[in-house]
GROMACS .gro file of C-alpha atoms in nm:
model
  338
    1MET     CA    1   2.635   0.201   0.620
    2GLU     CA    2   2.677   0.004   0.297
    3LEU     CA    3   2.513   0.131  -0.019
    4ASN     CA    4   2.318  -0.193  -0.057
    5ILE     CA    5   2.159  -0.142   0.285
    6ILE     CA    6   2.088   0.224   0.212
    7TRP     CA    7   1.900   0.128  -0.104
    8PHE     CA    8   1.707  -0.141   0.082
    9VAL     CA    9   1.594   0.125   0.329
   10LEU     CA   10   1.509   0.369   0.049
   11LEU     CA   11   1.298   0.107  -0.128
   12THR     CA   12   1.114   0.036   0.196
   13VAL     CA   13   1.045   0.409   0.240
   14LEU     CA   14   0.923   0.448  -0.118
   15PHE     CA   15   0.692   0.147  -0.113
   16GLY     CA   16   0.575   0.244   0.235
   17GLY     CA   17   0.506   0.599   0.121
   18TYR     CA   18   0.298   0.467  -0.167
   19VAL     CA   19   0.087   0.240   0.052
   20VAL     CA   20   0.026   0.512   0.313
   21LEU     CA   21  -0.063   0.787   0.066
   22ASP     CA   22  -0.230   0.605  -0.221
   23GLY     CA   23  -0.378   0.376   0.041
   24PHE     CA   24  -0.635   0.629   0.153
   25ASP     CA   25  -0.728   0.692  -0.213
   26LEU     CA   26  -0.785   0.321  -0.260
   27GLY     CA   27  -0.971   0.297   0.069
   28VAL     CA   28  -1.207   0.574  -0.039
   29GLY     CA   29  -1.263   0.382  -0.362
   30MET     CA   30  -1.357   0.069  -0.168
   31ILE     CA   31  -1.637   0.242   0.021
   32HIS     CA   32  -1.750   0.450  -0.278
   33LEU     CA   33  -2.043   0.227  -0.372
   34GLY     CA   34  -2.167   0.233  -0.013
   35LEU     CA   35  -2.232   0.606  -0.031
   36LYS     CA   36  -2.600   0.686  -0.083
   37SER     CA   37  -2.633   0.975  -0.324
   38ASP     CA   38  -2.458   1.119  -0.627
   39LEU     CA   39  -2.360   1.418  -0.413
   40GLU     CA   40  -2.188   1.195  -0.159
   41ARG     CA   41  -2.003   1.003  -0.430
   42ARG     CA   42  -1.888   1.327  -0.589
   43THR     CA   43  -1.770   1.439  -0.247
   44SER     CA   44  -1.566   1.122  -0.200
   45LEU     CA   45  -1.407   1.160  -0.544
   46ASN     CA   46  -1.316   1.521  -0.477
   47ALA     CA   47  -1.168   1.429  -0.140
   48ILE     CA   48  -0.895   1.244  -0.330
   49GLY     CA   49  -0.919   1.431  -0.661
   50PRO     CA   50  -0.629   1.674  -0.614
   51VAL     CA   51  -0.382   1.411  -0.490
   52TRP     CA   52  -0.462   1.059  -0.614
   53ASP     CA   53  -0.250   1.074  -0.929
   54ALA     CA   54   0.041   1.241  -0.751
   55ASN     CA   55   0.033   0.968  -0.487
   56GLU     CA   56   0.102   0.709  -0.755
   57VAL     CA   57   0.436   0.879  -0.820
   58TRP     CA   58   0.565   0.691  -0.515
   59LEU     CA   59   0.497   0.359  -0.686
   60ILE     CA   60   0.660   0.469  -1.011
   61THR     CA   61   0.963   0.597  -0.821
   62ALA     CA   62   0.988   0.273  -0.623
   63GLY     CA   63   0.973   0.067  -0.942
   64GLY     CA   64   1.244   0.280  -1.102
   65ALA     CA   65   1.461   0.251  -0.792
   66LEU     CA   66   1.418  -0.127  -0.789
   67PHE     CA   67   1.522  -0.146  -1.155
   68ALA     CA   68   1.829   0.071  -1.100
   69ALA     CA   69   1.950  -0.067  -0.768
   70PHE     CA   70   1.849  -0.434  -0.788
   71PRO     CA   71   1.799  -0.523  -1.157
   72ASP     CA   72   1.801  -0.900  -1.099
   73VAL     CA   73   1.511  -0.865  -0.857
   74TYR     CA   74   1.325  -0.644  -1.102
   75ALA     CA   75   1.375  -0.901  -1.378
   76THR     CA   76   1.273  -1.200  -1.166
   77VAL     CA   77   0.969  -1.040  -1.005
   78PHE     CA   78   0.831  -0.867  -1.313
   79SER     CA   79   0.877  -1.173  -1.533
   80GLY     CA   80   0.757  -1.422  -1.272
   81PHE     CA   81   0.461  -1.211  -1.166
   82TYR     CA   82   0.387  -1.113  -1.527
   83THR     CA   83   0.020  -1.216  -1.530
   84ALA     CA   84  -0.039  -1.060  -1.189
   85PHE     CA   85   0.129  -0.735  -1.292
   86MET     CA   86  -0.065  -0.716  -1.618
   87LEU     CA   87  -0.385  -0.756  -1.417
   88PHE     CA   88  -0.257  -0.491  -1.176
   89LEU     CA   89  -0.184  -0.257  -1.466
   90LEU     CA   90  -0.531  -0.317  -1.609
   91VAL     CA   91  -0.711  -0.234  -1.284
   92ILE     CA   92  -0.494   0.069  -1.207
   93ILE     CA   93  -0.575   0.207  -1.554
   94GLY     CA   94  -0.942   0.127  -1.498
   95ARG     CA   95  -0.935   0.315  -1.170
   96ALA     CA   96  -0.780   0.622  -1.332
   97ILE     CA   97  -1.029   0.620  -1.619
   98SER     CA   98  -1.326   0.581  -1.385
   99ILE     CA   99  -1.218   0.878  -1.173
  100GLU     CA  100  -1.170   1.105  -1.473
  101PHE     CA  101  -1.471   0.995  -1.682
  102ARG     CA  102  -1.729   0.972  -1.407
  103GLY     CA  103  -1.770   1.348  -1.383
  104LYS     CA  104  -1.786   1.393  -1.760
  105VAL     CA  105  -2.105   1.197  -1.825
  106GLU     CA  106  -2.467   1.290  -1.760
  107SER     CA  107  -2.613   0.941  -1.791
  108ASP     CA  108  -2.693   0.780  -1.455
  109LYS     CA  109  -2.621   0.441  -1.610
  110TRP     CA  110  -2.268   0.544  -1.708
  111LYS     CA  111  -2.209   0.705  -1.370
  112LYS     CA  112  -2.304   0.381  -1.198
  113THR     CA  113  -2.076   0.191  -1.435
  114TRP     CA  114  -1.778   0.413  -1.354
  115ASP     CA  115  -1.865   0.396  -0.982
  116PHE     CA  116  -1.855   0.016  -1.000
  117ILE     CA  117  -1.523   0.012  -1.186
  118PHE     CA  118  -1.375   0.261  -0.939
  119CYS     CA  119  -1.479   0.048  -0.643
  120LEU     CA  120  -1.381  -0.288  -0.794
  121SER     CA  121  -1.042  -0.166  -0.918
  122SER     CA  122  -0.962  -0.020  -0.575
  123TYR     CA  123  -1.028  -0.357  -0.411
  124LEU     CA  124  -0.828  -0.548  -0.671
  125ILE     CA  125  -0.526  -0.318  -0.655
  126VAL     CA  126  -0.491  -0.366  -0.280
  127LEU     CA  127  -0.566  -0.738  -0.298
  128LEU     CA  128  -0.301  -0.793  -0.567
  129LEU     CA  129  -0.042  -0.592  -0.377
  130GLY     CA  130  -0.123  -0.783  -0.059
  131VAL     CA  131  -0.093  -1.118  -0.235
  132SER     CA  132   0.242  -1.009  -0.379
  133LEU     CA  133   0.363  -0.908  -0.033
  134GLY     CA  134   0.254  -1.244   0.108
  135ASN     CA  135   0.462  -1.424  -0.154
  136ILE     CA  136   0.762  -1.201  -0.089
  137ILE     CA  137   0.746  -1.282   0.284
  138THR     CA  138   0.715  -1.659   0.249
  139GLY     CA  139   0.916  -1.702  -0.067
  140ILE     CA  140   0.858  -1.823  -0.423
  141PRO     CA  141   1.022  -2.103  -0.623
  142ILE     CA  142   1.329  -1.973  -0.806
  143TYR     CA  143   1.573  -2.162  -1.030
  144GLN     CA  144   1.949  -2.123  -0.994
  145ASP     CA  145   1.948  -1.890  -1.295
  146LYS     CA  146   1.719  -1.651  -1.099
  147GLU     CA  147   1.412  -1.741  -1.306
  148TYR     CA  148   1.072  -1.782  -1.140
  149ALA     CA  149   0.980  -2.153  -1.132
  150GLY     CA  150   0.608  -2.128  -1.060
  151THR     CA  151   0.289  -2.015  -1.231
  152PHE     CA  152   0.032  -1.745  -1.167
  153PHE     CA  153  -0.170  -1.987  -0.955
  154THR     CA  154   0.137  -2.063  -0.744
  155LEU     CA  155   0.109  -1.707  -0.619
  156LEU     CA  156  -0.250  -1.764  -0.506
  157ASN     CA  157  -0.152  -1.976  -0.206
  158PRO     CA  158  -0.365  -1.949   0.111
  159TYR     CA  159  -0.113  -1.744   0.308
  160ALA     CA  160  -0.069  -1.488   0.029
  161VAL     CA  161  -0.445  -1.458  -0.017
  162MET     CA  162  -0.484  -1.405   0.359
  163THR     CA  163  -0.220  -1.132   0.339
  164GLY     CA  164  -0.422  -0.971   0.061
  165ILE     CA  165  -0.744  -0.987   0.263
  166THR     CA  166  -0.572  -0.834   0.566
  167ALA     CA  167  -0.436  -0.555   0.346
  168VAL     CA  168  -0.784  -0.488   0.204
  169LEU     CA  169  -0.935  -0.457   0.552
  170LEU     CA  170  -0.658  -0.222   0.668
  171ILE     CA  171  -0.676   0.003   0.363
  172ARG     CA  172  -1.056   0.012   0.377
  173MET     CA  173  -1.038   0.141   0.733
  174HIS     CA  174  -0.767   0.389   0.628
  175GLY     CA  175  -0.992   0.527   0.354
  176LYS     CA  176  -1.287   0.567   0.590
  177ILE     CA  177  -1.078   0.766   0.835
  178PHE     CA  178  -0.944   0.990   0.558
  179LEU     CA  179  -1.295   1.054   0.428
  180ALA     CA  180  -1.405   1.148   0.780
  181VAL     CA  181  -1.117   1.398   0.789
  182LYS     CA  182  -1.211   1.557   0.456
  183THR     CA  183  -1.590   1.573   0.487
  184GLU     CA  184  -1.851   1.717   0.717
  185GLY     CA  185  -2.218   1.678   0.798
  186GLU     CA  186  -2.419   1.364   0.728
  187ILE     CA  187  -2.161   1.187   0.513
  188GLN     CA  188  -1.893   1.238   0.778
  189GLN     CA  189  -2.118   1.103   1.053
  190ARG     CA  190  -2.214   0.794   0.855
  191VAL     CA  191  -1.858   0.716   0.749
  192ALA     CA  192  -1.730   0.769   1.104
  193LYS     CA  193  -1.985   0.522   1.242
  194GLY     CA  194  -1.835   0.245   1.033
  195ILE     CA  195  -1.471   0.304   1.127
  196ASN     CA  196  -1.469   0.107   1.452
  197SER     CA  197  -1.631  -0.198   1.289
  198SER     CA  198  -1.371  -0.182   1.010
  199LEU     CA  199  -1.098  -0.162   1.274
  200ILE     CA  200  -1.233  -0.472   1.449
  201LEU     CA  201  -1.235  -0.671   1.124
  202PHE     CA  202  -0.878  -0.565   1.052
  203VAL     CA  203  -0.760  -0.657   1.404
  204ILE     CA  204  -0.915  -1.004   1.375
  205ALA     CA  205  -0.747  -1.060   1.038
  206TYR     CA  206  -0.417  -0.914   1.161
  207ILE     CA  207  -0.405  -1.142   1.467
  208PHE     CA  208  -0.489  -1.446   1.257
  209HIS     CA  209  -0.232  -1.351   0.993
  210GLY     CA  210   0.036  -1.285   1.255
  211ALA     CA  211  -0.025  -1.617   1.429
  212TRP     CA  212  -0.019  -1.797   1.093
  213THR     CA  213   0.312  -1.632   1.009
  214ILE     CA  214   0.483  -1.718   1.337
  215ILE     CA  215   0.357  -2.079   1.348
  216LEU     CA  216   0.416  -2.182   0.986
  217TYR     CA  217   0.702  -1.948   0.893
  218PRO     CA  218   0.899  -1.892   1.217
  219GLY     CA  219   1.211  -1.800   1.022
  220VAL     CA  220   1.067  -1.461   0.927
  221ILE     CA  221   1.105  -1.332   1.284
  222LYS     CA  222   1.474  -1.420   1.308
  223ASN     CA  223   1.579  -1.056   1.278
  224PHE     CA  224   1.342  -0.959   1.559
  225VAL     CA  225   1.489  -1.231   1.780
  226ALA     CA  226   1.843  -1.119   1.695
  227PHE     CA  227   1.761  -0.750   1.752
  228PRO     CA  228   1.474  -0.727   2.006
  229VAL     CA  229   1.468  -0.348   1.972
  230TRP     CA  230   1.260  -0.400   1.657
  231PHE     CA  231   0.971  -0.524   1.873
  232ILE     CA  232   0.897  -0.156   1.930
  233LEU     CA  233   0.733  -0.153   1.585
  234PRO     CA  234   0.453  -0.401   1.663
  235ALA     CA  235   0.417  -0.226   1.999
  236PHE     CA  236   0.346   0.102   1.819
  237ILE     CA  237   0.099  -0.077   1.592
  238ILE     CA  238  -0.089  -0.210   1.895
  239LEU     CA  239  -0.085   0.135   2.055
  240SER     CA  240  -0.218   0.294   1.735
  241ILE     CA  241  -0.497   0.037   1.716
  242ILE     CA  242  -0.593   0.107   2.077
  243VAL     CA  243  -0.614   0.487   2.039
  244ILE     CA  244  -0.814   0.499   1.715
  245PRO     CA  245  -1.158   0.427   1.872
  246GLY     CA  246  -1.103   0.702   2.129
  247PHE     CA  247  -1.007   0.952   1.861
  248ILE     CA  248  -1.310   0.857   1.651
  249ASN     CA  249  -1.551   0.886   1.944
  250SER     CA  250  -1.400   1.228   2.026
  251GLN     CA  251  -1.425   1.330   1.658
  252LEU     CA  252  -1.048   1.377   1.643
  253TYR     CA  253  -1.038   1.232   1.296
  254PHE     CA  254  -0.701   1.368   1.190
  255ARG     CA  255  -0.532   1.209   1.491
  256ALA     CA  256  -0.702   0.882   1.401
  257PHE     CA  257  -0.568   0.924   1.048
  258VAL     CA  258  -0.213   0.969   1.181
  259ALA     CA  259  -0.256   0.652   1.386
  260SER     CA  260  -0.380   0.468   1.077
  261CYS     CA  261  -0.078   0.591   0.878
  262THR     CA  262   0.145   0.465   1.159
  263ILE     CA  263  -0.009   0.118   1.141
  264ILE     CA  264   0.049   0.095   0.766
  265ALA     CA  265   0.403   0.236   0.775
  266PHE     CA  266   0.513   0.004   1.054
  267CYS     CA  267   0.351  -0.299   0.888
  268ILE     CA  268   0.563  -0.230   0.581
  269ALA     CA  269   0.871  -0.180   0.801
  270ILE     CA  270   0.806  -0.511   0.979
  271ALA     CA  271   0.776  -0.691   0.645
  272ALA     CA  272   1.108  -0.540   0.534
  273ILE     CA  273   1.278  -0.649   0.856
  274ASP     CA  274   1.128  -0.997   0.819
  275ILE     CA  275   1.292  -1.060   0.482
  276TYR     CA  276   1.623  -0.869   0.528
  277PRO     CA  277   1.878  -0.917   0.373
  278ASN     CA  278   1.666  -1.096   0.115
  279LEU     CA  279   1.460  -0.918  -0.145
  280VAL     CA  280   1.306  -1.230  -0.297
  281ILE     CA  281   1.320  -1.545  -0.086
  282SER     CA  282   1.353  -1.872  -0.275
  283ASN     CA  283   1.125  -2.138  -0.134
  284PRO     CA  284   1.203  -2.429  -0.109
  285ASN     CA  285   1.564  -2.359  -0.214
  286PRO     CA  286   1.688  -2.068   0.003
  287GLU     CA  287   2.032  -2.078  -0.159
  288ASN     CA  288   1.869  -1.932  -0.473
  289SER     CA  289   1.729  -1.631  -0.286
  290LEU     CA  290   1.794  -1.285  -0.426
  291THR     CA  291   1.952  -1.063  -0.164
  292ILE     CA  292   2.055  -0.700  -0.148
  293PHE     CA  293   2.410  -0.819  -0.212
  294ASN     CA  294   2.388  -1.082  -0.488
  295ALA     CA  295   2.118  -0.905  -0.690
  296SER     CA  296   2.239  -0.545  -0.677
  297SER     CA  297   2.395  -0.317  -0.933
  298SER     CA  298   2.760  -0.220  -0.907
  299GLN     CA  299   2.873   0.004  -0.623
  300LYS     CA  300   2.937   0.281  -0.875
  301THR     CA  301   2.580   0.258  -1.003
  302LEU     CA  302   2.440   0.254  -0.649
  303MET     CA  303   2.640   0.564  -0.559
  304THR     CA  304   2.535   0.747  -0.876
  305MET     CA  305   2.171   0.662  -0.811
  306LEU     CA  306   2.204   0.769  -0.449
  307ILE     CA  307   2.329   1.112  -0.556
  308ILE     CA  308   2.032   1.143  -0.793
  309ALA     CA  309   1.797   1.029  -0.516
  310CYS     CA  310   1.941   1.284  -0.274
  311ILE     CA  311   1.849   1.554  -0.525
  312GLY     CA  312   1.516   1.417  -0.648
  313LEU     CA  313   1.354   1.282  -0.332
  314PRO     CA  314   1.365   1.610  -0.136
  315LEU     CA  315   1.203   1.784  -0.434
  316MET     CA  316   0.931   1.520  -0.437
  317PHE     CA  317   0.876   1.565  -0.063
  318ILE     CA  318   0.854   1.944  -0.103
  319TYR     CA  319   0.605   1.906  -0.387
  320LYS     CA  320   0.390   1.667  -0.185
  321ILE     CA  321   0.387   1.903   0.114
  322PHE     CA  322   0.292   2.192  -0.115
  323VAL     CA  323   0.004   1.998  -0.274
  324TYR     CA  324  -0.138   1.880   0.057
  325ARG     CA  325  -0.109   2.228   0.202
  326ILE     CA  326  -0.292   2.385  -0.093
  327PHE     CA  327  -0.577   2.133  -0.079
  328ARG     CA  328  -0.606   2.105   0.299
  329GLY     CA  329  -0.944   2.144   0.468
  330LYS     CA  330  -1.290   2.007   0.395
  331VAL     CA  331  -1.416   1.919   0.048
  332LYS     CA  332  -1.616   2.195  -0.123
  333LEU     CA  333  -1.789   2.113  -0.451
  334ASP     CA  334  -1.803   2.363  -0.737
  335ASN     CA  335  -1.840   2.365  -1.116
  336MET     CA  336  -1.483   2.240  -1.160
  337SER     CA  337  -1.530   1.942  -0.928
  338TYR     CA  338  -1.554   1.581  -1.043
   0.00000   0.00000   0.00000
């Protein structure tokens, strides 16, 4: 397998890992304001407290890998999406501050302020990422010199916004399932009751988004037509959607969480297959597209980075397993809690 393809797969894994893991943190943030009491909101914060910052390591690693392996893509995307990324940076900082400061104030007014920022920033992070993904799938205007030819508002096209809304609904459901896994008693029962309705909303949006994609952008499924074996991915997504209500009704919340993770991971995989071998599609001039071949670093750089990744990624996986093992089980509040 060529190094360019290996790095494309690694980037997909890294971005997918971020969405799956930080996704439940963001999903918990989305439903945070819907929790009734201060005790319940503290419980939700402590459900993600030990892991939320570590989960963001996946995003940092993915960004570093993109810079090292495909510098032209990094330059085009980060310069073209500059306003969007600055907004993303602002809300991700706001989310971090709200999590840390909320438990350090006694004023109910300030607690409500941090609760609002936590919830709003969680929604905006997912929406912005979804809008970015929508633009990556359909393409953006790029000059021959690999410069972005649009504006911030070019990114806010209807399809990209619909992708963002679909992502929000999926991650919101993901967060509810995770909170059901980590809690017990009244809060667990109330959160669990809302999972099936969240699933229905996501399914409606997913079907609409999928139909929109196939009808208006039929070229994105060319790799599925060429290699029908990839249709197993949407089949697994459908299967996961079908089994979640049964798991919820049987109070098998962890199994439902695994199914939710499967949906997210395979959605990311499908998006990667849709655009391959492109990384940034140029629309309406496909000849200007940035691919894994014309936008990559040298083969020597790719090999050097692969060696580093082979050392660093297993350590990151081991660390993640260790953290999740240490903090497994239901949330218990104490004096050190948020």
